[in-house]
JSON list of C-alpha atoms in Angstrom, two decimals:
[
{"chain": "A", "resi": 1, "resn": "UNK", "atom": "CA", "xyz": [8.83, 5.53, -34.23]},
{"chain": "A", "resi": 2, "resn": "UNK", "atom": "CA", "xyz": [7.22, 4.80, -30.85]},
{"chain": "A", "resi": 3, "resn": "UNK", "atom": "CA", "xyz": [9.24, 2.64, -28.54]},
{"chain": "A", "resi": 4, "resn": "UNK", "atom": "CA", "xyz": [7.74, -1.09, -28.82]},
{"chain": "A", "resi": 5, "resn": "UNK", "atom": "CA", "xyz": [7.50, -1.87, -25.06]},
{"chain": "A", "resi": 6, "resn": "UNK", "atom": "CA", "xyz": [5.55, 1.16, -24.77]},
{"chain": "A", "resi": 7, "resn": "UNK", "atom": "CA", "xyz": [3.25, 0.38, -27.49]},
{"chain": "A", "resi": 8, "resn": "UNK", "atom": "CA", "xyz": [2.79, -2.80, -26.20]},
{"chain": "A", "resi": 9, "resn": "UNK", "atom": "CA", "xyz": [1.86, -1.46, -22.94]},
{"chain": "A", "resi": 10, "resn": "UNK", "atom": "CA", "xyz": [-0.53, 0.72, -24.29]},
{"chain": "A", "resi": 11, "resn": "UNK", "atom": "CA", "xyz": [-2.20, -1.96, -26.28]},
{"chain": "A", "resi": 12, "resn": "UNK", "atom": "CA", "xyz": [-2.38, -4.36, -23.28]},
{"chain": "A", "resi": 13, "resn": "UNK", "atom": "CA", "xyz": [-4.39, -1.14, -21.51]},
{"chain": "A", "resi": 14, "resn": "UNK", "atom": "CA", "xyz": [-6.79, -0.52, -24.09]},
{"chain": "A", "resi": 15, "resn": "UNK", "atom": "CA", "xyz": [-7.00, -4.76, -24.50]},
{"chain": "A", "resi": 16, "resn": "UNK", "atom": "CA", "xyz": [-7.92, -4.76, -20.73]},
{"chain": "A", "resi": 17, "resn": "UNK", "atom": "CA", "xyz": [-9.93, -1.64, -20.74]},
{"chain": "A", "resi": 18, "resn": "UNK", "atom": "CA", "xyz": [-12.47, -3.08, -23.55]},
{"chain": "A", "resi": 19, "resn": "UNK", "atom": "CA", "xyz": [-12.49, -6.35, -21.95]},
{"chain": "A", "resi": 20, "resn": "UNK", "atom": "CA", "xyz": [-13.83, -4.75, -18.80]},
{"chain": "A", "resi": 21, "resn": "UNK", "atom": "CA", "xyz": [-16.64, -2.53, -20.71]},
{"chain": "A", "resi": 22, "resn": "UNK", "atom": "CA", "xyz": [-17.44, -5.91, -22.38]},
{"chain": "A", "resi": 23, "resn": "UNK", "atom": "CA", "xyz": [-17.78, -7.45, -19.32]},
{"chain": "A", "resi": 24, "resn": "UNK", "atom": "CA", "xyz": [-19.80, -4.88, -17.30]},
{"chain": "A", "resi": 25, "resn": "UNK", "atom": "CA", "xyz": [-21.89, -4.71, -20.43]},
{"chain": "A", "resi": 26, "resn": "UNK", "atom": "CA", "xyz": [-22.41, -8.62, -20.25]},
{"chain": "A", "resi": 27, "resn": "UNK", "atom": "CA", "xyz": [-23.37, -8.14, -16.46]},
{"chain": "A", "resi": 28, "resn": "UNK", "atom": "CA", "xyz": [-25.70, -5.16, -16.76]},
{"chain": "A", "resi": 29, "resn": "UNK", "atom": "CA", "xyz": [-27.69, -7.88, -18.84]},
{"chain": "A", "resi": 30, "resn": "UNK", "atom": "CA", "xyz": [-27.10, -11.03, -16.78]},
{"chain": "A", "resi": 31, "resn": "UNK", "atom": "CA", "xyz": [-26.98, -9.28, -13.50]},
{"chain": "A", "resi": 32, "resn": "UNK", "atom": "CA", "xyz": [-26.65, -12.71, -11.27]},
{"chain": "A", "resi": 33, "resn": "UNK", "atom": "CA", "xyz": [-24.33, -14.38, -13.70]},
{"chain": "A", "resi": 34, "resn": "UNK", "atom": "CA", "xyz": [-21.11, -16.04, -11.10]},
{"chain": "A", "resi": 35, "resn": "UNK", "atom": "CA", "xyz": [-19.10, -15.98, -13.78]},
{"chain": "A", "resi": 36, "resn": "UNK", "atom": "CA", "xyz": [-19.38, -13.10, -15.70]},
{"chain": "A", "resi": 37, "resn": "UNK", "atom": "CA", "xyz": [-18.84, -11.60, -12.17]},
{"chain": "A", "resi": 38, "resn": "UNK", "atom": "CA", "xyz": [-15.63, -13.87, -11.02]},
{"chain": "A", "resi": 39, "resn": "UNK", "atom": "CA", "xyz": [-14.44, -12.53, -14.19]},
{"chain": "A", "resi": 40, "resn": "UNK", "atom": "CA", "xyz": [-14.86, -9.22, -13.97]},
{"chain": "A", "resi": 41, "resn": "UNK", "atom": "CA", "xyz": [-13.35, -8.66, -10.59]},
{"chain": "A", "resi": 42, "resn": "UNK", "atom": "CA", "xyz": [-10.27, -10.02, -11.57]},
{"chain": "A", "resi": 43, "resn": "UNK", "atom": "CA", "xyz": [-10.29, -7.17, -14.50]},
{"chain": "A", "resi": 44, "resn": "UNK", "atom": "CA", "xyz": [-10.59, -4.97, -12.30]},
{"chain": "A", "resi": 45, "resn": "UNK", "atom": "CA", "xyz": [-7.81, -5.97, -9.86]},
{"chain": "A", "resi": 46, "resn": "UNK", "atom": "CA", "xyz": [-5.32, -6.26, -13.25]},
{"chain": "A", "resi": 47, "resn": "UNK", "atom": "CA", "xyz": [-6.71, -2.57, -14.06]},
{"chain": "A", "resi": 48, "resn": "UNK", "atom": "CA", "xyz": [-5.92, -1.53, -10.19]},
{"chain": "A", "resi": 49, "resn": "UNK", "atom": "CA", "xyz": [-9.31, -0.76, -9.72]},
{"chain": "A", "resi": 50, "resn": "UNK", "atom": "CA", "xyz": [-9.97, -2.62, -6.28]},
{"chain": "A", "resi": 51, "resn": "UNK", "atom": "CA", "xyz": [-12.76, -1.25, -5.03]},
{"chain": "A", "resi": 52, "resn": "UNK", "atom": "CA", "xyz": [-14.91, -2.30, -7.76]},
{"chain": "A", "resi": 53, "resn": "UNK", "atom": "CA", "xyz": [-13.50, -5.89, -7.68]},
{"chain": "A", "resi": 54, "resn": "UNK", "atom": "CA", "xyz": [-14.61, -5.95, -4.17]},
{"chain": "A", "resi": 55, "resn": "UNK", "atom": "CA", "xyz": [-18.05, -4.74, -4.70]},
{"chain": "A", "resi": 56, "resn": "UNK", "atom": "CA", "xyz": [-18.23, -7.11, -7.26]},
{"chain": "A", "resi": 57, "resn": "UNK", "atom": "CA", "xyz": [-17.09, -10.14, -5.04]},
{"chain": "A", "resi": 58, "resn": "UNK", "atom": "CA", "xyz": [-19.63, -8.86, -2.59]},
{"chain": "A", "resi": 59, "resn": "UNK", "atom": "CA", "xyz": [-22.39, -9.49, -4.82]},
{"chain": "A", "resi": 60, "resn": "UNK", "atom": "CA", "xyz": [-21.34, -12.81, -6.04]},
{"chain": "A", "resi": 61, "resn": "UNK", "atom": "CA", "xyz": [-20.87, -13.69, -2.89]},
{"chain": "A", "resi": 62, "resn": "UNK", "atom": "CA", "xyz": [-24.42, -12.52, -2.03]},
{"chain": "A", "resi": 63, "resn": "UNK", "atom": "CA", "xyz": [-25.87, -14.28, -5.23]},
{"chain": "A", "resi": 64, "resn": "UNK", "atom": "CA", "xyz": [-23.66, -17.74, -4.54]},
{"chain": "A", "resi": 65, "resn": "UNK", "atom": "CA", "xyz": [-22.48, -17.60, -1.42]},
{"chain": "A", "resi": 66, "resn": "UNK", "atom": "CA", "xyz": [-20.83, -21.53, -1.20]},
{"chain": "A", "resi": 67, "resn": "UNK", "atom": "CA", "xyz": [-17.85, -20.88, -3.71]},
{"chain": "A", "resi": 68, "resn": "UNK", "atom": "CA", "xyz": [-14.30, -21.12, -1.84]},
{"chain": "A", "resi": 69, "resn": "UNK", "atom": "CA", "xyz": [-12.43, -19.04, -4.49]},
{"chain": "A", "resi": 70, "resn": "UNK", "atom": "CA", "xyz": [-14.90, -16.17, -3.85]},
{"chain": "A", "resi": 71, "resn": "UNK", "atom": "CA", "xyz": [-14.32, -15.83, -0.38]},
{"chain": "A", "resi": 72, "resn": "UNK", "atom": "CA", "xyz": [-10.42, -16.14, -0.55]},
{"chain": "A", "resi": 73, "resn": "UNK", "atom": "CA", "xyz": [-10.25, -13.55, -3.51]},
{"chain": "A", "resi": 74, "resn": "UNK", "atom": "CA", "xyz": [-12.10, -11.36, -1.38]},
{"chain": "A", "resi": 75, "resn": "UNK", "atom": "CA", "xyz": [-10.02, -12.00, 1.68]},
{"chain": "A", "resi": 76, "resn": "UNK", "atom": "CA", "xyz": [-7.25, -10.78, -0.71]},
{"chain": "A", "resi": 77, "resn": "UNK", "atom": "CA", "xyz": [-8.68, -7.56, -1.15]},
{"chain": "A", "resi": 78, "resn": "UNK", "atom": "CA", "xyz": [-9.61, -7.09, 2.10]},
{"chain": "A", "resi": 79, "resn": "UNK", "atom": "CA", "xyz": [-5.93, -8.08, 3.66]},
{"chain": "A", "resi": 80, "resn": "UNK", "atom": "CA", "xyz": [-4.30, -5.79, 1.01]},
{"chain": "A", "resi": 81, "resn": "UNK", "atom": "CA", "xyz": [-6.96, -2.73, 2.50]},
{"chain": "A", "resi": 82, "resn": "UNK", "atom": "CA", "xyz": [-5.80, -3.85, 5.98]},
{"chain": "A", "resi": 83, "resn": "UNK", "atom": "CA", "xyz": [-9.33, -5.12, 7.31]},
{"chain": "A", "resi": 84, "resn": "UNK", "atom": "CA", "xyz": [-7.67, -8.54, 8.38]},
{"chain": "A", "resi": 85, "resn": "UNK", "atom": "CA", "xyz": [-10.64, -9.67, 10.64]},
{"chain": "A", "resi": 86, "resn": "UNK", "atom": "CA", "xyz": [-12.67, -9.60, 7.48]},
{"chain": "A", "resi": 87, "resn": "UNK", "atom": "CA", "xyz": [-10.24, -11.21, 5.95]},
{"chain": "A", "resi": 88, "resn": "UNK", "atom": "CA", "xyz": [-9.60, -13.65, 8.33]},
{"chain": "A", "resi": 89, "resn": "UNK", "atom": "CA", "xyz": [-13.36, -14.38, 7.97]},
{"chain": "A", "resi": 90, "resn": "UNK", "atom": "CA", "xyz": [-13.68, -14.56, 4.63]},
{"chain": "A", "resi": 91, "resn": "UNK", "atom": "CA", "xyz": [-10.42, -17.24, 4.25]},
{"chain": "A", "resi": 92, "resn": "UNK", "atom": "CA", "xyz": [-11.75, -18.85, 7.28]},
{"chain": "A", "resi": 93, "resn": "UNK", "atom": "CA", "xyz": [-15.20, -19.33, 4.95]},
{"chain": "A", "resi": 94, "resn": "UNK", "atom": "CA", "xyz": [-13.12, -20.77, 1.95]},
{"chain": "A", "resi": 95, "resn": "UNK", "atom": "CA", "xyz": [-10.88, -23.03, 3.92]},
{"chain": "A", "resi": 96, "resn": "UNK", "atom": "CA", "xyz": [-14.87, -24.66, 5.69]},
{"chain": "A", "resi": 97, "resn": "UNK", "atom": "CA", "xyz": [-15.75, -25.06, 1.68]},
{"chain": "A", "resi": 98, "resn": "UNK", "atom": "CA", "xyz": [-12.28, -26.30, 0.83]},
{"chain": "A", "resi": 99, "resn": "UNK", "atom": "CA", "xyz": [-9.91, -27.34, 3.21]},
{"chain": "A", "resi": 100, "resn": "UNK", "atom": "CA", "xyz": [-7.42, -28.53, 0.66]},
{"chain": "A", "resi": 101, "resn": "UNK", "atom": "CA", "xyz": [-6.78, -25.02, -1.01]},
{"chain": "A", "resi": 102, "resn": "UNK", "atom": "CA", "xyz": [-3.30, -23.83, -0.71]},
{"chain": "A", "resi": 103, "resn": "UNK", "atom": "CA", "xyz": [-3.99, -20.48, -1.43]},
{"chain": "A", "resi": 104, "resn": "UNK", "atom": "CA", "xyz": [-6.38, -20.16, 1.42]},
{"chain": "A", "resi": 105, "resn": "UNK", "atom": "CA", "xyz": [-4.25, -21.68, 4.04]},
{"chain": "A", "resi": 106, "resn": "UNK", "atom": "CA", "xyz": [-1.58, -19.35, 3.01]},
{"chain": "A", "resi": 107, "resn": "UNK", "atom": "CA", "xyz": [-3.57, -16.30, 2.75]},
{"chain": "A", "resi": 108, "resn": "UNK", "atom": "CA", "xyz": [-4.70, -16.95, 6.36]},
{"chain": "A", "resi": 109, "resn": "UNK", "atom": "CA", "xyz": [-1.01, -17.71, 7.01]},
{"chain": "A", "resi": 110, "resn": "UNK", "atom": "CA", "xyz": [-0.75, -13.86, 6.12]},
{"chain": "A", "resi": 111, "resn": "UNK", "atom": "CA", "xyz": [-3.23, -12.37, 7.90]},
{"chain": "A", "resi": 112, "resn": "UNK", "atom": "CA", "xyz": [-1.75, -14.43, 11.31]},
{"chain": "A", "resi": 113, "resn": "UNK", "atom": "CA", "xyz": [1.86, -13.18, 10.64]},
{"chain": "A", "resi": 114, "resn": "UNK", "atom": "CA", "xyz": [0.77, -9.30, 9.98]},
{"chain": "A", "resi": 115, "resn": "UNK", "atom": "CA", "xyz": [-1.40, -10.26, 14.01]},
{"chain": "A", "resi": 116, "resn": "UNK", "atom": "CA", "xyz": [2.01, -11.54, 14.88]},
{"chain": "A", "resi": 117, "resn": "UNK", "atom": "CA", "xyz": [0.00, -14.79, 15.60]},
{"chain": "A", "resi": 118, "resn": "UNK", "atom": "CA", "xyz": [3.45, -16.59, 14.68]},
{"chain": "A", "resi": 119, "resn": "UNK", "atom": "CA", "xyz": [1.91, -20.24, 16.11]},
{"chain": "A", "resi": 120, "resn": "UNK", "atom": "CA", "xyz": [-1.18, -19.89, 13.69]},
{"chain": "A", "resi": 121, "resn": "UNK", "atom": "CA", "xyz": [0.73, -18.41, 11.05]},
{"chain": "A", "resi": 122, "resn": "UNK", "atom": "CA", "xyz": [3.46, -21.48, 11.20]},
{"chain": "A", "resi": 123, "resn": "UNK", "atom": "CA", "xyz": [0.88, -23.81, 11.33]},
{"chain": "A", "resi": 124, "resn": "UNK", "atom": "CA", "xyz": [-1.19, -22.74, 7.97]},
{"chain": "A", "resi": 125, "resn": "UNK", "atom": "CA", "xyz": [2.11, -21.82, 5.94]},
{"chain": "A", "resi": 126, "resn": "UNK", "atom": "CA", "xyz": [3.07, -25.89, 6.77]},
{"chain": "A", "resi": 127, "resn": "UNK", "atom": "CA", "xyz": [-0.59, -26.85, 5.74]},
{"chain": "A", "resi": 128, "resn": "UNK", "atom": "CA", "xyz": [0.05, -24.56, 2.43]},
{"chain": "A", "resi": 129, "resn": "UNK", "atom": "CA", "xyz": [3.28, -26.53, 1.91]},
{"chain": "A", "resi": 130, "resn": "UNK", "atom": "CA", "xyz": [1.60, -30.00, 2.78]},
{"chain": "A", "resi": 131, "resn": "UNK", "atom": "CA", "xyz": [-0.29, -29.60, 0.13]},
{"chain": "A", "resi": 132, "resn": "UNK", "atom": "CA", "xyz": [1.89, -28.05, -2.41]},
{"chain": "A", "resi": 133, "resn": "UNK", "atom": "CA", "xyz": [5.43, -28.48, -1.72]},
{"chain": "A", "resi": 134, "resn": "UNK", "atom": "CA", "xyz": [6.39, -26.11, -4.49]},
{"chain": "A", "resi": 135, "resn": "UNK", "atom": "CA", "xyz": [4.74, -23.20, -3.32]},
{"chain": "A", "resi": 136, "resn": "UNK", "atom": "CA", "xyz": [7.67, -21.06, -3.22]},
{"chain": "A", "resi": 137, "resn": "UNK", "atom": "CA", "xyz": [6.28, -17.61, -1.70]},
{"chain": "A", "resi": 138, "resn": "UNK", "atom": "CA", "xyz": [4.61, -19.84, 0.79]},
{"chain": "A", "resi": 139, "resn": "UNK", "atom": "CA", "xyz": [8.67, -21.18, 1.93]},
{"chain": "A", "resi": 140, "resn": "UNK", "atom": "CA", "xyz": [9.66, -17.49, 1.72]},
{"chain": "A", "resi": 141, "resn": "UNK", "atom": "CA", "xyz": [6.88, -16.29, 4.15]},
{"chain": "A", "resi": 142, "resn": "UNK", "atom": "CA", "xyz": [7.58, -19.46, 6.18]},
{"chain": "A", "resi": 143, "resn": "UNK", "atom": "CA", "xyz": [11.47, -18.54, 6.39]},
{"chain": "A", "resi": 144, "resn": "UNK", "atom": "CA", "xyz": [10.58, -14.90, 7.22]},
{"chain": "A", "resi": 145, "resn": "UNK", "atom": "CA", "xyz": [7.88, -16.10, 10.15]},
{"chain": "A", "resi": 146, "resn": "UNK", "atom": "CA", "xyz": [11.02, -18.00, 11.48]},
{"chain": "A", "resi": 147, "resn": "UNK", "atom": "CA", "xyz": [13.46, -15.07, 10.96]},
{"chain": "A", "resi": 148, "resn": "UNK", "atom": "CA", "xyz": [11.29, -13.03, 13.24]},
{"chain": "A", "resi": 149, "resn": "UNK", "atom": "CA", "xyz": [11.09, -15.47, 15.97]},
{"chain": "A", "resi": 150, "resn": "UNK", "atom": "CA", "xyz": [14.98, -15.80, 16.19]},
{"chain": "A", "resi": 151, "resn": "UNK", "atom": "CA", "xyz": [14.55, -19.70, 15.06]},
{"chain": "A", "resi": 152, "resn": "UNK", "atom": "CA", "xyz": [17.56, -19.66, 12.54]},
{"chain": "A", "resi": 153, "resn": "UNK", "atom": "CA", "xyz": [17.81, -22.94, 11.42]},
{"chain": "A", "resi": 154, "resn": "UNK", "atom": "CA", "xyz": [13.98, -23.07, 10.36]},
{"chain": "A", "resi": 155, "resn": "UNK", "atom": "CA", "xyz": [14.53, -19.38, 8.35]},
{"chain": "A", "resi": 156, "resn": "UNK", "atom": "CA", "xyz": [17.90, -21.00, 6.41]},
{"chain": "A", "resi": 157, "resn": "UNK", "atom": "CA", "xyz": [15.77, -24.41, 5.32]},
{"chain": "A", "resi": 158, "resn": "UNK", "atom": "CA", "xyz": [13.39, -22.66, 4.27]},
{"chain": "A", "resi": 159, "resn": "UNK", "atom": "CA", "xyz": [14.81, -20.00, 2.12]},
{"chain": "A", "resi": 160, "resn": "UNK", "atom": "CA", "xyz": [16.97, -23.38, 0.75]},
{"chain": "A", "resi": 161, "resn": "UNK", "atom": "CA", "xyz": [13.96, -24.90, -0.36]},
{"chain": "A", "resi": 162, "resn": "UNK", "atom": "CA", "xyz": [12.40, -21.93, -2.11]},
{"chain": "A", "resi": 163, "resn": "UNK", "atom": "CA", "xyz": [15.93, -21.80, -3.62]},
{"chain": "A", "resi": 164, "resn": "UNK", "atom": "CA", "xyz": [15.18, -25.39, -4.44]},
{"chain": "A", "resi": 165, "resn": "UNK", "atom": "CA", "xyz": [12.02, -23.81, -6.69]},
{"chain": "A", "resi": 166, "resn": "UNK", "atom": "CA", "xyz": [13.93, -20.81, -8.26]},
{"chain": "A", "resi": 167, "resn": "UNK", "atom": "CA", "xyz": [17.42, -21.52, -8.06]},
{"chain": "A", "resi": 168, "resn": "UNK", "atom": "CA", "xyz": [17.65, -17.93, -9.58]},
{"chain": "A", "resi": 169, "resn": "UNK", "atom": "CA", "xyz": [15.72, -15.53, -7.22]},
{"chain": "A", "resi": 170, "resn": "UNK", "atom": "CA", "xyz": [18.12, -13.03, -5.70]},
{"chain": "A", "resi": 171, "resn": "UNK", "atom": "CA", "xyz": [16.10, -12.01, -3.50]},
{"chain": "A", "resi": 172, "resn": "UNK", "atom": "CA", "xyz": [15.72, -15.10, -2.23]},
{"chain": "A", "resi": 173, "resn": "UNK", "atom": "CA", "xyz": [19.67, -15.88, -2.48]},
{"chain": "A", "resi": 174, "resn": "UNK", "atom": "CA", "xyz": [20.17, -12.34, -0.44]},
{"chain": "A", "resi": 175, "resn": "UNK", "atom": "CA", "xyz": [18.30, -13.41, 2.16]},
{"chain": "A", "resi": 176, "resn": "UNK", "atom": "CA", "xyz": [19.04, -16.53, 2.98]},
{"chain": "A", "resi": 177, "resn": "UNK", "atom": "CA", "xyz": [22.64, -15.46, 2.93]},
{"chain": "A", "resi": 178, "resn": "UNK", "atom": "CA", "xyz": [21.71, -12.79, 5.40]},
{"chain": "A", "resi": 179, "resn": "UNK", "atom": "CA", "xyz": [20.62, -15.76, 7.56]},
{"chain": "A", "resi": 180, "resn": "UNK", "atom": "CA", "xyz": [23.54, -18.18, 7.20]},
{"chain": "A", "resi": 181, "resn": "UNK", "atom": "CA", "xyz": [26.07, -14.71, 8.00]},
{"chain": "A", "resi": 182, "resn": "UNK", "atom": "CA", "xyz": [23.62, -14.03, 11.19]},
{"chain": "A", "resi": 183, "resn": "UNK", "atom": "CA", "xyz": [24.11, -17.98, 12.19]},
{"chain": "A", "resi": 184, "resn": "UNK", "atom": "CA", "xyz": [28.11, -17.45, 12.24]},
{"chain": "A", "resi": 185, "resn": "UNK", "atom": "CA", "xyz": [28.97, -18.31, 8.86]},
{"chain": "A", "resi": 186, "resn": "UNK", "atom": "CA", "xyz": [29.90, -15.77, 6.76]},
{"chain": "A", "resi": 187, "resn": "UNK", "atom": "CA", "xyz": [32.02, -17.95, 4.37]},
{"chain": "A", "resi": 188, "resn": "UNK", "atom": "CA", "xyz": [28.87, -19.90, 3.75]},
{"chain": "A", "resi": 189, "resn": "UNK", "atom": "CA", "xyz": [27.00, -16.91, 3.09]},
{"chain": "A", "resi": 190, "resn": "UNK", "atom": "CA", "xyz": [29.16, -15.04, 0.74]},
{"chain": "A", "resi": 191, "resn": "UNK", "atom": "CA", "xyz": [28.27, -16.74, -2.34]},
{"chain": "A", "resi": 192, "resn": "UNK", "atom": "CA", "xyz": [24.37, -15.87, -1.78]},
{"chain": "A", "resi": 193, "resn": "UNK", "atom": "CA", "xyz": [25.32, -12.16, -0.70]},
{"chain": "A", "resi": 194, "resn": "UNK", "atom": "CA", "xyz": [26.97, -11.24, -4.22]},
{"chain": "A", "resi": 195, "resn": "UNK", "atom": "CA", "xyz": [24.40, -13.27, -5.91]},
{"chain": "A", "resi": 196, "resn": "UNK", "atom": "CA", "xyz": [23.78, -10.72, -9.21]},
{"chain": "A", "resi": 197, "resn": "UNK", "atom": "CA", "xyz": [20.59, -8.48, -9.38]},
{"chain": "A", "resi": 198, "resn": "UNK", "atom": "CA", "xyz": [19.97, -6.15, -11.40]},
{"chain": "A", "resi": 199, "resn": "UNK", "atom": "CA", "xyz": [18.61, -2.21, -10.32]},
{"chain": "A", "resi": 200, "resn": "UNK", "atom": "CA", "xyz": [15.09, -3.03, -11.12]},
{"chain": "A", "resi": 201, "resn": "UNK", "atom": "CA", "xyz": [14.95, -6.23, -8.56]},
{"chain": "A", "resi": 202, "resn": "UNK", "atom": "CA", "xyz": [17.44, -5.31, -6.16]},
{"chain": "A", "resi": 203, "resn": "UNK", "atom": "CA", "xyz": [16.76, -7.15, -2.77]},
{"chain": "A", "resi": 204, "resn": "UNK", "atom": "CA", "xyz": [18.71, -5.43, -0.91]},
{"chain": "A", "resi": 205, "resn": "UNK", "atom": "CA", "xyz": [16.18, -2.59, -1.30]},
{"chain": "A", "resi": 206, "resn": "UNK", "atom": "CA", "xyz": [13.14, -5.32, 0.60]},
{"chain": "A", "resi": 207, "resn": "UNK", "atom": "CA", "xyz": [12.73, -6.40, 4.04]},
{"chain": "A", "resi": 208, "resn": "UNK", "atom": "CA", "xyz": [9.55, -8.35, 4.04]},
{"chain": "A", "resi": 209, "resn": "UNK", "atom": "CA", "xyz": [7.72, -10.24, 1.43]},
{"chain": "A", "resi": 210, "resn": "UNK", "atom": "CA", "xyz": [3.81, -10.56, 1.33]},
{"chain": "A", "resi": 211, "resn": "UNK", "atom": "CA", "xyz": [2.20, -12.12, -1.59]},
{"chain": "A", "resi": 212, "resn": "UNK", "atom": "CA", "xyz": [-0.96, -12.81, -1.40]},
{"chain": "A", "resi": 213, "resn": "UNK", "atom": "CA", "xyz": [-2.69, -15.45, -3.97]}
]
């Protein structure tokens, strides 16, 4: 017999496969139809096909251009391509239609960090947190901004808070112990060092983090 995962797997890509020709199907018919089109594009990003989710975001952009999660799903894309001034743009766009969307202000935390714009980037990663203090990859990017601009103490609360989120992340746990050993105190920073991983997650093997919402 067929090992399950793998049959799951392959069920999940026909699953998403149909769902997309459903969906194009559904378009092709209602050709200016937001959500049929919001939908879509984020089939296509599960299915890795990001070009098409862009072109789609394009259009439903072009057909209703006022909707904030448009514009910051597009920024995404565009960040992930390496266009940041679009992307910058486009965030910049969904942060004037919503100014109290996490994901936006950390997305344009992103592209400010990548510009090494560390003042900009500081300042939207805070807003991020402001508004959702559990936003753990928005801590982690915070801590890293901090790393890079020597400012110790700011890296270390950080990665404690995200810690604070998911006790459990060894990534997390390797880095901040990283940063308590660089601060002088390698006692202190034993414990997060030999924090367990496994081979599939191992931190050791990342130097950055950059999720984008």
């Amino acid at each position: 017999t067929e090992d399950l995962p793998v049959l799951k797997r392959d069920y999940q890509a026909q699953g998403l496969q149909s769902d997309i020709a459903c969906h194009e199907k559904l378009l092709r018919d209602e050709p200016e139809q937001v959500f049929f089109m919001r939908y879509l594009a984020s089939l296509y990003k599960l299915a890795g096909r990001f070009a098409d989710a862009r072109t789609v975001l394009e259009d439903c952009i072009r057909v209703q251009p006022d909707l904030a999660h448009t514009h910051n799903d597009l920024a995404v894309i565009l960040a992930n391509e390496g266009e940041l001034e679009q992307a910058i743009t486009h965030v910049r766009r969904a942060l004037e239609l919503d100014p109290e969307q996490p994901a936006g202000h950390y997305n344009l935390a992103n592209a400010y960090r990548e510009r090494k714009q560390w003042k900009e980037a500081i300042r939207h990663y805070e807003r991020a947190i402001a508004l959702q203090p559990a936003f753990v990859e928005a801590h982690i990017n915070l801590s890293i901004t901090f790393r890079d601009i020597g400012r110790r103490d700011r890296t270390i609360q950080h990665f404690r808070q995200a810690l604070s989120i998911d006790p459990d992340d060894a990534w997390t746990h390797f880095n901040l112990g990283k940063a308590i050993q660089a601060a002088g105190r390698p006692r202190e920073a034993l414990g997060h060092l030999a924090w367990p991983t496994t081979p599939e997650k191992d931190p050791r093997d990342q130097e950055s983090i950059a999720r984008h919402m």
